[in-house]
Short mmCIF file of C-alpha atoms in Angstrom, two decimals:
data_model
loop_
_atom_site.label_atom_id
_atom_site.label_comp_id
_atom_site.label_asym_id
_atom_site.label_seq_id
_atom_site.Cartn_x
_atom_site.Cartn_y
_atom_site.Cartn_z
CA UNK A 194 -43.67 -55.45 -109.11
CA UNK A 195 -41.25 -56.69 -111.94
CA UNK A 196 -42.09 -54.82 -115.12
CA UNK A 197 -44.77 -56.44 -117.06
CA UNK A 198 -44.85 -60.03 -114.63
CA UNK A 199 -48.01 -60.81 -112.73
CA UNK A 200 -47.89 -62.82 -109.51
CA UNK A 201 -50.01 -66.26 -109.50
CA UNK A 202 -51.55 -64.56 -106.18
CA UNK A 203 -52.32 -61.81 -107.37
CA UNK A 204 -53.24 -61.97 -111.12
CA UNK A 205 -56.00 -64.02 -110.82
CA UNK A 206 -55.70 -65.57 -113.74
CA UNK A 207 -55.05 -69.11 -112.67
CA UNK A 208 -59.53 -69.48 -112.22
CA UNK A 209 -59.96 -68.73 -116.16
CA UNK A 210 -56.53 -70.51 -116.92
CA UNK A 211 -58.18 -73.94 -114.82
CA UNK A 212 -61.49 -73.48 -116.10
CA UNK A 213 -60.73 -73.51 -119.58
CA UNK A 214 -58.27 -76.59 -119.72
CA UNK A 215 -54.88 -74.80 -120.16
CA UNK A 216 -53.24 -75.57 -116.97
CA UNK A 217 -53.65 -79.32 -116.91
CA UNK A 218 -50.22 -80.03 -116.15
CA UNK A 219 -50.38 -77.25 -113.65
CA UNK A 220 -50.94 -79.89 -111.10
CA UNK A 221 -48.47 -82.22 -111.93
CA UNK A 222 -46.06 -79.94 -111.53
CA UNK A 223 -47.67 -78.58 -108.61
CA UNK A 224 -47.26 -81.97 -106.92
CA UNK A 225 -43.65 -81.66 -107.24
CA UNK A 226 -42.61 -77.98 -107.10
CA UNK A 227 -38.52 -77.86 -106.49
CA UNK A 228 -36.69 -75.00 -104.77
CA UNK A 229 -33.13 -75.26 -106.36
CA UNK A 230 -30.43 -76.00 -103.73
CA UNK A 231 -28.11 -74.21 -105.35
CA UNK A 232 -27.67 -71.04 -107.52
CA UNK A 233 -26.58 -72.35 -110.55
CA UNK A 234 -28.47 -75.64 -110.52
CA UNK A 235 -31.53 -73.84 -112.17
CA UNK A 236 -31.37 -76.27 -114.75
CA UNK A 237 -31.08 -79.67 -112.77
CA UNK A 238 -34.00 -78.69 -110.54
CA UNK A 239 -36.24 -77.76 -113.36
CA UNK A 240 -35.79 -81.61 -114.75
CA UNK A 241 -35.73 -82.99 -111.25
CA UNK A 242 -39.50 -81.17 -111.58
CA UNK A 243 -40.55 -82.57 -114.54
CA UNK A 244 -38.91 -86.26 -114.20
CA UNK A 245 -40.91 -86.43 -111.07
CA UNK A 246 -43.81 -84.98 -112.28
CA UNK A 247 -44.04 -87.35 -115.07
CA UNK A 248 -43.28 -90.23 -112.75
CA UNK A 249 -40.33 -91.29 -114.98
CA UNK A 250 -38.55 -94.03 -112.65
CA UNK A 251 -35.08 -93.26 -112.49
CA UNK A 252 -34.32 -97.18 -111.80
CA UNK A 253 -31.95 -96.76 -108.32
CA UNK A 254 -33.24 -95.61 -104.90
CA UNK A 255 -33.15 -91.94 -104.02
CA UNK A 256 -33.30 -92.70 -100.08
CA UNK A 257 -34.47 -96.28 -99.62
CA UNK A 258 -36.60 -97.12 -100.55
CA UNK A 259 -37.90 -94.22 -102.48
CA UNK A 260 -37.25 -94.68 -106.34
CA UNK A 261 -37.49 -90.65 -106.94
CA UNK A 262 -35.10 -88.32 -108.53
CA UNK A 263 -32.84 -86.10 -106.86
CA UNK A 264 -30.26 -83.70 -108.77
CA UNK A 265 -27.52 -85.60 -107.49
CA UNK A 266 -28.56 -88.38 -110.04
CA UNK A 267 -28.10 -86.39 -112.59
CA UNK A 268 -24.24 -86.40 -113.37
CA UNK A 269 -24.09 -88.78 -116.91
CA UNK A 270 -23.58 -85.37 -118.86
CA UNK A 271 -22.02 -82.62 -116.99
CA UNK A 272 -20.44 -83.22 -113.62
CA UNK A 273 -22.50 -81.86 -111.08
CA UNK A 274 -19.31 -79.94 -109.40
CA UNK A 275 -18.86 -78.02 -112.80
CA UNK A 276 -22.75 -77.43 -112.76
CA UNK A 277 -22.65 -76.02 -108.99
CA UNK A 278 -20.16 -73.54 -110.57
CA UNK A 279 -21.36 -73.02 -114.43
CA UNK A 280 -24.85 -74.25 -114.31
CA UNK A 281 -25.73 -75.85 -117.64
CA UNK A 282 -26.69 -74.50 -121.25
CA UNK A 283 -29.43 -75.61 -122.97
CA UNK A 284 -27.37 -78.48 -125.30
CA UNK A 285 -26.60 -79.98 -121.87
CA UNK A 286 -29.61 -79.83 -120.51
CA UNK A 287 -31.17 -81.95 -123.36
CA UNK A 288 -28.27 -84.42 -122.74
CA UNK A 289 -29.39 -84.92 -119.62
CA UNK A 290 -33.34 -85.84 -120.14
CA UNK A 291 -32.49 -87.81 -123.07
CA UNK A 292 -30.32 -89.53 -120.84
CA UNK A 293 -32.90 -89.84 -118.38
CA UNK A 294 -35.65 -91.48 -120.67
CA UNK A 295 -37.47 -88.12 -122.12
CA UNK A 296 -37.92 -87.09 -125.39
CA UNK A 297 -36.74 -83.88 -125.66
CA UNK A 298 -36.95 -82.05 -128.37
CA UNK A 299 -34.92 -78.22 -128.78
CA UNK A 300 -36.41 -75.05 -130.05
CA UNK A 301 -33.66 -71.93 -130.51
CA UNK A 302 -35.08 -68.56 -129.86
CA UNK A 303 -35.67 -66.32 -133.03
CA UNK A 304 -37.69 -63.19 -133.38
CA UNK A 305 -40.01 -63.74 -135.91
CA UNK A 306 -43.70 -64.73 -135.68
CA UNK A 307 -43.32 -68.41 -136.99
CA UNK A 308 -41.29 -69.03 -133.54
CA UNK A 309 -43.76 -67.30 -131.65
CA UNK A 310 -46.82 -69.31 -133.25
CA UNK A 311 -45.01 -72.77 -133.06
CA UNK A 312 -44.31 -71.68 -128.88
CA UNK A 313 -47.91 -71.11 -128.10
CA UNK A 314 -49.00 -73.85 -130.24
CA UNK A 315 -46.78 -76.38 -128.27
CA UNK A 316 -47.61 -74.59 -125.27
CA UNK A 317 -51.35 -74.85 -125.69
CA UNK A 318 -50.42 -78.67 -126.07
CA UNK A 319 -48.51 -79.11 -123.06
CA UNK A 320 -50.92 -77.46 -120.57
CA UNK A 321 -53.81 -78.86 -122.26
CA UNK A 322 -52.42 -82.37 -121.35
CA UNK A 323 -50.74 -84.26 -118.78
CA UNK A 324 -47.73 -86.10 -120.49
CA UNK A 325 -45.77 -82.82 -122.06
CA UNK A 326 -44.22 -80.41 -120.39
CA UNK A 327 -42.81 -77.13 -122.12
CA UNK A 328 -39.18 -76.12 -120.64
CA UNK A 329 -38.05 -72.36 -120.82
CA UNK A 330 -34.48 -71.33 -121.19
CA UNK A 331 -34.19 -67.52 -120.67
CA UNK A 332 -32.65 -64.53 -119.96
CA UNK A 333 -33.69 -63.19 -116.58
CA UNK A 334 -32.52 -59.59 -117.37
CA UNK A 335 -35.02 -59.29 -120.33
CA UNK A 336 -37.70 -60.02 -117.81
CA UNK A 337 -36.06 -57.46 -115.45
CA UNK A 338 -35.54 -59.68 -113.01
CA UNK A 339 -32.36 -60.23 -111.41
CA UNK A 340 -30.07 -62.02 -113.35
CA UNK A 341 -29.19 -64.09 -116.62
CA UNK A 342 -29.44 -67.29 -117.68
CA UNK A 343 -32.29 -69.27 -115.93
CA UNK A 344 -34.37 -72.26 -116.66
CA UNK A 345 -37.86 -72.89 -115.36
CA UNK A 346 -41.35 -75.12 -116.08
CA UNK A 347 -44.32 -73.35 -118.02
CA UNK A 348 -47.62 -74.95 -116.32
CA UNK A 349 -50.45 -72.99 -117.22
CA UNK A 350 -51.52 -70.41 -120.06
CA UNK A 351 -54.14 -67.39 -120.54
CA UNK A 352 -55.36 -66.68 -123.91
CA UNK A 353 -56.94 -63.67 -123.20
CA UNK A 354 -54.28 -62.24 -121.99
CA UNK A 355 -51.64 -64.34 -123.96
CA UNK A 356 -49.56 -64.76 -120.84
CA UNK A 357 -47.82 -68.00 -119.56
CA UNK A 358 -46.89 -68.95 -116.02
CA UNK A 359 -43.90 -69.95 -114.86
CA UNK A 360 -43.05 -72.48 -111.93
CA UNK A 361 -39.99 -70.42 -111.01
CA UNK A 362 -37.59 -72.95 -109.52
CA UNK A 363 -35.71 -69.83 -107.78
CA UNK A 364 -38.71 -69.69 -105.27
CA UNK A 365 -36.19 -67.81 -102.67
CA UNK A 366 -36.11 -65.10 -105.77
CA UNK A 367 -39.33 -65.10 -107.43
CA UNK A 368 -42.77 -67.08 -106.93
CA UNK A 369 -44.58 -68.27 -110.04
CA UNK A 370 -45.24 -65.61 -112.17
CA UNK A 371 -47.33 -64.76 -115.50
CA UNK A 372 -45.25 -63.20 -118.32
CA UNK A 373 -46.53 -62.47 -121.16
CA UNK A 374 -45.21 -64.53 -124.53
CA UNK A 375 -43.71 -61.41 -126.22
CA UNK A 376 -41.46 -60.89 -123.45
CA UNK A 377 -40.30 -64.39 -123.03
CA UNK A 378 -40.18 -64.46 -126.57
CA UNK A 379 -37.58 -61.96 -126.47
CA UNK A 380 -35.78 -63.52 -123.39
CA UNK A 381 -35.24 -66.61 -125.08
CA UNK A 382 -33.73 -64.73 -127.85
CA UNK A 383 -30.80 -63.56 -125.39
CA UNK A 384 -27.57 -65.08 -126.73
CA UNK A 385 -25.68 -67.81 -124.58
CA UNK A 386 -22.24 -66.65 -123.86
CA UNK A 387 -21.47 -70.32 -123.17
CA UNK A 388 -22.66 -71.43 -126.71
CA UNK A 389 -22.93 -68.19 -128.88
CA UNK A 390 -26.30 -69.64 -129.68
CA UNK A 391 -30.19 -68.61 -128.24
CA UNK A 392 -31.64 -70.08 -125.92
CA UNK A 393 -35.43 -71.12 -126.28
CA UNK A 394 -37.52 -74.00 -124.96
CA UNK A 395 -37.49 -77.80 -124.32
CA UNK A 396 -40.34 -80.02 -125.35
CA UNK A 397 -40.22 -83.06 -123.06
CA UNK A 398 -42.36 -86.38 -122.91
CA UNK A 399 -41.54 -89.95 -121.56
CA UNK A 400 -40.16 -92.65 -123.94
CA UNK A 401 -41.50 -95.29 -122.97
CA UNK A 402 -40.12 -98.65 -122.63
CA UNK A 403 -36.67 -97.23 -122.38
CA UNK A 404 -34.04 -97.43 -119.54
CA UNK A 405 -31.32 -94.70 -118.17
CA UNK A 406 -27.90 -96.19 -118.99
CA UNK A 407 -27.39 -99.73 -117.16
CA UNK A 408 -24.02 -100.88 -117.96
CA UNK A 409 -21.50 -98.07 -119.53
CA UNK A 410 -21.07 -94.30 -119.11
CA UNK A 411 -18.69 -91.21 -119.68
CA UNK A 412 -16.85 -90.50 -116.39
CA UNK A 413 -18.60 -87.78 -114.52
CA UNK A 414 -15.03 -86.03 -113.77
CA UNK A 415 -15.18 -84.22 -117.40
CA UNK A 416 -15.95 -80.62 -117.62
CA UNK A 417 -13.46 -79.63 -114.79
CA UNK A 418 -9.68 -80.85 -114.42
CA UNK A 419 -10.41 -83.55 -117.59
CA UNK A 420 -11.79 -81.41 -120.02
CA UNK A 421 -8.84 -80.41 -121.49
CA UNK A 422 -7.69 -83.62 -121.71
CA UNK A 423 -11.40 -84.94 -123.23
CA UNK A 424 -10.88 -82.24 -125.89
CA UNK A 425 -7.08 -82.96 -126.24
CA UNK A 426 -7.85 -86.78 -126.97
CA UNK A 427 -10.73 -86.18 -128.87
CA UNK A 428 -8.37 -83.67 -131.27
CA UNK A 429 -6.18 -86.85 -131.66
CA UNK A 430 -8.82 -89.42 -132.77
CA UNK A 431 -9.58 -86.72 -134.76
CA UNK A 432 -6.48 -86.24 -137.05
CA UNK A 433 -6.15 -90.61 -136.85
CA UNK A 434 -9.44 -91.07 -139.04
CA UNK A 435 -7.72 -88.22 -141.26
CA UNK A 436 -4.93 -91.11 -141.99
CA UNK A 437 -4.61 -93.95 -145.17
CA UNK A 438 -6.25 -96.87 -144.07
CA UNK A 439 -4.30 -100.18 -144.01
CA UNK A 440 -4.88 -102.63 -146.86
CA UNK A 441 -5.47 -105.15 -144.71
CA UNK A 442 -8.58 -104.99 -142.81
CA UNK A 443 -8.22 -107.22 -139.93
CA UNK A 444 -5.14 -105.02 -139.61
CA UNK A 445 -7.00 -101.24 -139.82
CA UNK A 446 -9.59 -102.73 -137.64
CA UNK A 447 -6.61 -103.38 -134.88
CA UNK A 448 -4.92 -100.00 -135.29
CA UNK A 449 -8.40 -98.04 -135.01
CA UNK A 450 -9.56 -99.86 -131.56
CA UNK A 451 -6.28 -99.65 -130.13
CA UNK A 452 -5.93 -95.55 -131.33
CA UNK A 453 -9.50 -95.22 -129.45
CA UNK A 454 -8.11 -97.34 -126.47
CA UNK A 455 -5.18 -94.55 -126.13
CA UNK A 456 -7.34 -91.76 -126.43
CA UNK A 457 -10.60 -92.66 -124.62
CA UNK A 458 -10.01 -95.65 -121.96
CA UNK A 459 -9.76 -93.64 -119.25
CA UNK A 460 -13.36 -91.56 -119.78
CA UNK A 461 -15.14 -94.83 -120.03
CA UNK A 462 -16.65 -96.48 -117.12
CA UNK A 463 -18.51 -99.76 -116.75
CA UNK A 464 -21.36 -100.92 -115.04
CA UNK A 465 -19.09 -102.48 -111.82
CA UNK A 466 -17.79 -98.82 -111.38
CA UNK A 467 -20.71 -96.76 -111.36
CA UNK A 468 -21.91 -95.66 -108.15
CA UNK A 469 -25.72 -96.03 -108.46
CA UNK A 470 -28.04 -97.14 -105.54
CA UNK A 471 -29.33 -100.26 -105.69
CA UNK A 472 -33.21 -101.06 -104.61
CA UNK A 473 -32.78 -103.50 -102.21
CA UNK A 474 -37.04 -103.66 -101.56
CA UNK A 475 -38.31 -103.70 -104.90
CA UNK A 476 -36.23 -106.60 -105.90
CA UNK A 477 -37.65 -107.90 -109.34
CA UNK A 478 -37.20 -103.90 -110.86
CA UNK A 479 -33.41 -104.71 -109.60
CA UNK A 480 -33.14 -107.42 -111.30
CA UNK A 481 -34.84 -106.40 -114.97
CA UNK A 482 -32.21 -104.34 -114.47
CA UNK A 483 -29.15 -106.67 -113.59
CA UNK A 484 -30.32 -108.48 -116.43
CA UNK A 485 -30.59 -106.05 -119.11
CA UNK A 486 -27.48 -104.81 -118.01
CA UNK A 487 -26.11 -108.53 -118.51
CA UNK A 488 -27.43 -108.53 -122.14
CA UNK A 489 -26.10 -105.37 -123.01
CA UNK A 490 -22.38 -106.08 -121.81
CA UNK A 491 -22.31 -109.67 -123.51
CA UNK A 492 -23.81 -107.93 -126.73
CA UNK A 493 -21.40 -105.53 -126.89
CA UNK A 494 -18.59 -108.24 -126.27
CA UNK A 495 -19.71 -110.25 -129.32
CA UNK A 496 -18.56 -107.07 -131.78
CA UNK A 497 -15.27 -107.36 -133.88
CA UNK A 498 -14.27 -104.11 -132.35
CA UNK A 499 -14.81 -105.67 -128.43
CA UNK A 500 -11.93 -108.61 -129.53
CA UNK A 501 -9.47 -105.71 -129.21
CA UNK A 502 -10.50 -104.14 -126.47
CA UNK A 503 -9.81 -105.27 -122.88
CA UNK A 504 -12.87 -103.10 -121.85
CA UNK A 505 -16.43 -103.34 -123.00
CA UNK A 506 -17.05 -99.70 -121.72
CA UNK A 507 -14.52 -98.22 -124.12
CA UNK A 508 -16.43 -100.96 -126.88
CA UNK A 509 -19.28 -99.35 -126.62
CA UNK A 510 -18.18 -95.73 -126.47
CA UNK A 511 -16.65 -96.58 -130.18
CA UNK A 512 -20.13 -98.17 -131.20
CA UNK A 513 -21.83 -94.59 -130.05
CA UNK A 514 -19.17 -92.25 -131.80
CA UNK A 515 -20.72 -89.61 -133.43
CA UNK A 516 -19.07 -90.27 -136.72
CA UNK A 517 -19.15 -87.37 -139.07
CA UNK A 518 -20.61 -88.57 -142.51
CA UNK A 519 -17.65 -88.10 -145.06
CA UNK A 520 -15.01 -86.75 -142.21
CA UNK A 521 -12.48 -89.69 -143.75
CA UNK A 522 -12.28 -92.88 -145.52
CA UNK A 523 -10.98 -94.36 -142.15
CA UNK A 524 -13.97 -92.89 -140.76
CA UNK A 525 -17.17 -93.90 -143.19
CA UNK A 526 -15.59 -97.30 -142.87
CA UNK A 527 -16.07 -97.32 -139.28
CA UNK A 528 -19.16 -95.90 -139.16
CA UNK A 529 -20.53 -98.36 -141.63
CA UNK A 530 -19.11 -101.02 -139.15
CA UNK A 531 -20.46 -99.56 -135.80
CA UNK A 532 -23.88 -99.27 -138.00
CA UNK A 533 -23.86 -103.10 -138.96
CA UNK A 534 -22.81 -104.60 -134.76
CA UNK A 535 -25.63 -102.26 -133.70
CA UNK A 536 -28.37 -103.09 -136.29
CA UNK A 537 -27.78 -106.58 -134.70
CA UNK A 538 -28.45 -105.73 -130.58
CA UNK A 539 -31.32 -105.85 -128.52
CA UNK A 540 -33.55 -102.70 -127.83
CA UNK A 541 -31.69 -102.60 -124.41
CA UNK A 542 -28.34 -102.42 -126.07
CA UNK A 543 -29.73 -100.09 -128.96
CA UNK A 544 -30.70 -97.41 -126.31
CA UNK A 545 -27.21 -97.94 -124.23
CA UNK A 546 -25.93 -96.99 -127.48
CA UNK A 547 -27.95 -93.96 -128.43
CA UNK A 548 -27.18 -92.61 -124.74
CA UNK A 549 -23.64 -92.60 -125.43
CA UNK A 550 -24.06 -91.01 -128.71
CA UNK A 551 -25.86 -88.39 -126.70
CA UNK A 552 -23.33 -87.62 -124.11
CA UNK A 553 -20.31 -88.00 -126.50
CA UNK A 554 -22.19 -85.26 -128.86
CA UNK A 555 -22.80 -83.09 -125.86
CA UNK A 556 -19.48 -83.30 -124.33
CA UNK A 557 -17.41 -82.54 -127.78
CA UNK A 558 -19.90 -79.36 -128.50
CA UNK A 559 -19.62 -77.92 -124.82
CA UNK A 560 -15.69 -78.50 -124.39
CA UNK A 561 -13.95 -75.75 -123.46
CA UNK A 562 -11.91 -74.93 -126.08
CA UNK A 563 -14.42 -76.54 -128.47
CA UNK A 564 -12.19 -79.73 -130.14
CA UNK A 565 -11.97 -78.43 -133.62
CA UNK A 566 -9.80 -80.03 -136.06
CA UNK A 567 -8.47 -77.26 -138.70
CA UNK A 568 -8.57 -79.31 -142.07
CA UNK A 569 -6.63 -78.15 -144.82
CA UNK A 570 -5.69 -79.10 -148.16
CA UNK A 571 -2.25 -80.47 -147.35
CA UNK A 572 -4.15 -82.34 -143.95
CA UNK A 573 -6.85 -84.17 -146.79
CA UNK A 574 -3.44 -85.49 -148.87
CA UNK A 575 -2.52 -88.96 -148.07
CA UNK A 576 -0.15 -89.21 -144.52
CA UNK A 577 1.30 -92.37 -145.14
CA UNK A 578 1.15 -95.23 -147.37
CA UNK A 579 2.31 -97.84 -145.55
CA UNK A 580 1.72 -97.54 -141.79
CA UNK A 581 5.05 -100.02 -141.32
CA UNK A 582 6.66 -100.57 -138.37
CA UNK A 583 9.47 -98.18 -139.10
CA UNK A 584 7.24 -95.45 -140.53
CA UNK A 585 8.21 -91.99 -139.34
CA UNK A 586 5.16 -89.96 -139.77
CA UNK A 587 3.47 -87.67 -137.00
CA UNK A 588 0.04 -89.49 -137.51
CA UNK A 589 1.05 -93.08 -137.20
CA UNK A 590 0.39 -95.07 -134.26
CA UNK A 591 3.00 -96.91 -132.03
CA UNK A 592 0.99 -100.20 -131.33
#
């Protein structure tokens, strides 16, 4: 036996768990227990569970005509080659059920009571329910199980005891297990090589009335041969907003789309070019969709920044840029812009645009190197006046 882990057979503390109303969502996750089909896809699996469990629709067929996740659906954050290899950290995982219509909310490890009090409260919330489900992200090795990293479910709890279970989604490894709170506590603590941060726990819940991305997305191919070239362009649009902006603003609008069209066209892809399943049975959910992703495209073509661009995909990706309040003058002024088109769109078009703003946020924080732009007093000085045609300097652009 693992040190200080219980078996669900043979702990026996599932009867007082049931009886008392803390393992509620026991059976819902019960119902759809995952074995992960690969080593590192921990992560995936666990939100395959809990999608399912919570009967989010994923809005495509899984095998016709099943409408059911699989974790080869999820691949809008982290391509699910470089997760077969890395598996995912915990910043990515949220990426991914935000992306897939949950709330999730983040909780860092820290090893101090308040973090310990605010897990079994939210804990005690989750398995006295049926709509919340509590996601840990631990370190095996704590546990002294085999291991490191490792994401799983938490369906049930005993207060006596002050133990939780968890649905291990490594069921060739371990079966579901009680561990007490102390020692996950500590687990989650573990440090992230991947992020130099804790890991912790995921509080996830449907949004409701929401859909997963209809019309744009991030190319899937990041995060192995691209990422260096994601970070490399990103570095670029980086040191642009650090330029003068034009006087005229017709003009700065111009030379900003077209700088974004250099650096991002080719990691944005469009509804046409997104390989998603359609559901040929249930034919009016295809076609809420069709439509909404209709609405979305022609909103997004109606923006002054669209009449530049030849793509709405890269359009939109500008509208979701997590702009960094006070980075620039260039970039408040686009901010305030993307701000103003987006105030104006549809719910539909609002939530396109928040997903993007997810996976953009996600992808510049996980790139390998990180891109990091090195400001210094001589890069916050003024690096050009003019922008004219025959201007010399580094951080113009040739239109």
């Amino acid at each position: 036996m693992v040190y200080n882990l219980m078996s669900f057979a043979e702990a026996h503390l599932e009867e007082n768990s049931f009886t008392r109303g803390n393992a509620n969502i026991y059976f819902k996750l019960a119902s759809q227990f995952r074995t992960q089909d690969e080593p590192a896809y921990c992560g995936p699996s666990t939100l395959v569970m809990v999608l399912n469990a919570l009967e989010v629709d994923p809005g495509q067929v899984w095998k016709a005509p099943w409408r059911f996740y699989h974790e080869s659906m999820l691949d809008c954050c982290v391509p699910l080659e470089s997760i077969k290899k890395n598996g995912i950290n915990l910043t990515q995982f949220v990426c991914l059920a935000i992306c897939n219509r949950l709330h999730a909310e983040a909780h860092y490890g820290a090893e101090n009571e308040d973090f310990l009090t605010g897990l079994r409260q939210d804990l005690l919330e989750s398995v006295r329910g049926e709509g919340r489900v509590i996601v840990a992200s631990y370190d095996r090795s704590v546990l002294q199980q085999t291991g490191t990293g490792h994401f799983s479910p938490l369906a049930a709890f005993h207060t006596k005891s002050d133990r939780v279970l968890i649905m291990d989604v490594a069921r060739f490894k371990y079966p579901p297990h009680w561990v007490e709170l102390k020692q996950l506590q500590k687990a989650m603590c573990s440090i992230d090589p991947a992020t130099g941060k804790p890991r912790g726990y995921i509080k996830l819940q449907l949004r409701s009335k929401t859909r997963p991305l209809v019309a744009f997305s991030l190319k899937a191919s990041l995060g192995c041969g691209s990422e260096a070239e994601f970070a490399s362009a990103v570095l670029a649009w980086k040191e642009f907003l650090l330029c003068d902006v034009m006087p005229v603003d017709d003009e700065e609008l111009q030379m900003c789309c077209r700088k974004f069209a250099q650096c991002f066209s080719s990691h944005a892809l469009c509804c046409d070019q997104k390989d998603i399943k359609e559901d040929k049975v249930n034919v009016g959910c295809q076609a809420a969709l069709s439509e909404a992703c209709r609405t979305v495209c022609t909103e997004v073509r109606r923006t002054r920044m669209a009449n530049v661009f030849l793509s709405s995909a890269v359009a939109a990706l500008m509208l979701a840029w997590p702009f960094e309040d006070g980075y620039s003058e260039r970039s408040d002024r686009l901010a305030r812009l993307a701000k103003e088109e987006v105030s104006k769109f549809s719910p539909d078009t609002k939530n396109e645009i928040s997903l993007l703003t997810t996976q953009l946020s996600t992808l510049i924080e996980c790139s390998k190197p990180p891109p990091k732009l090195s400001i210094t007093n001589e890069s916050k000085q003024p690096k050009c006046s003019s922008h004219q045609s025959g201007c010399r300097c580094k951080f113009d652009v040739k239109l």
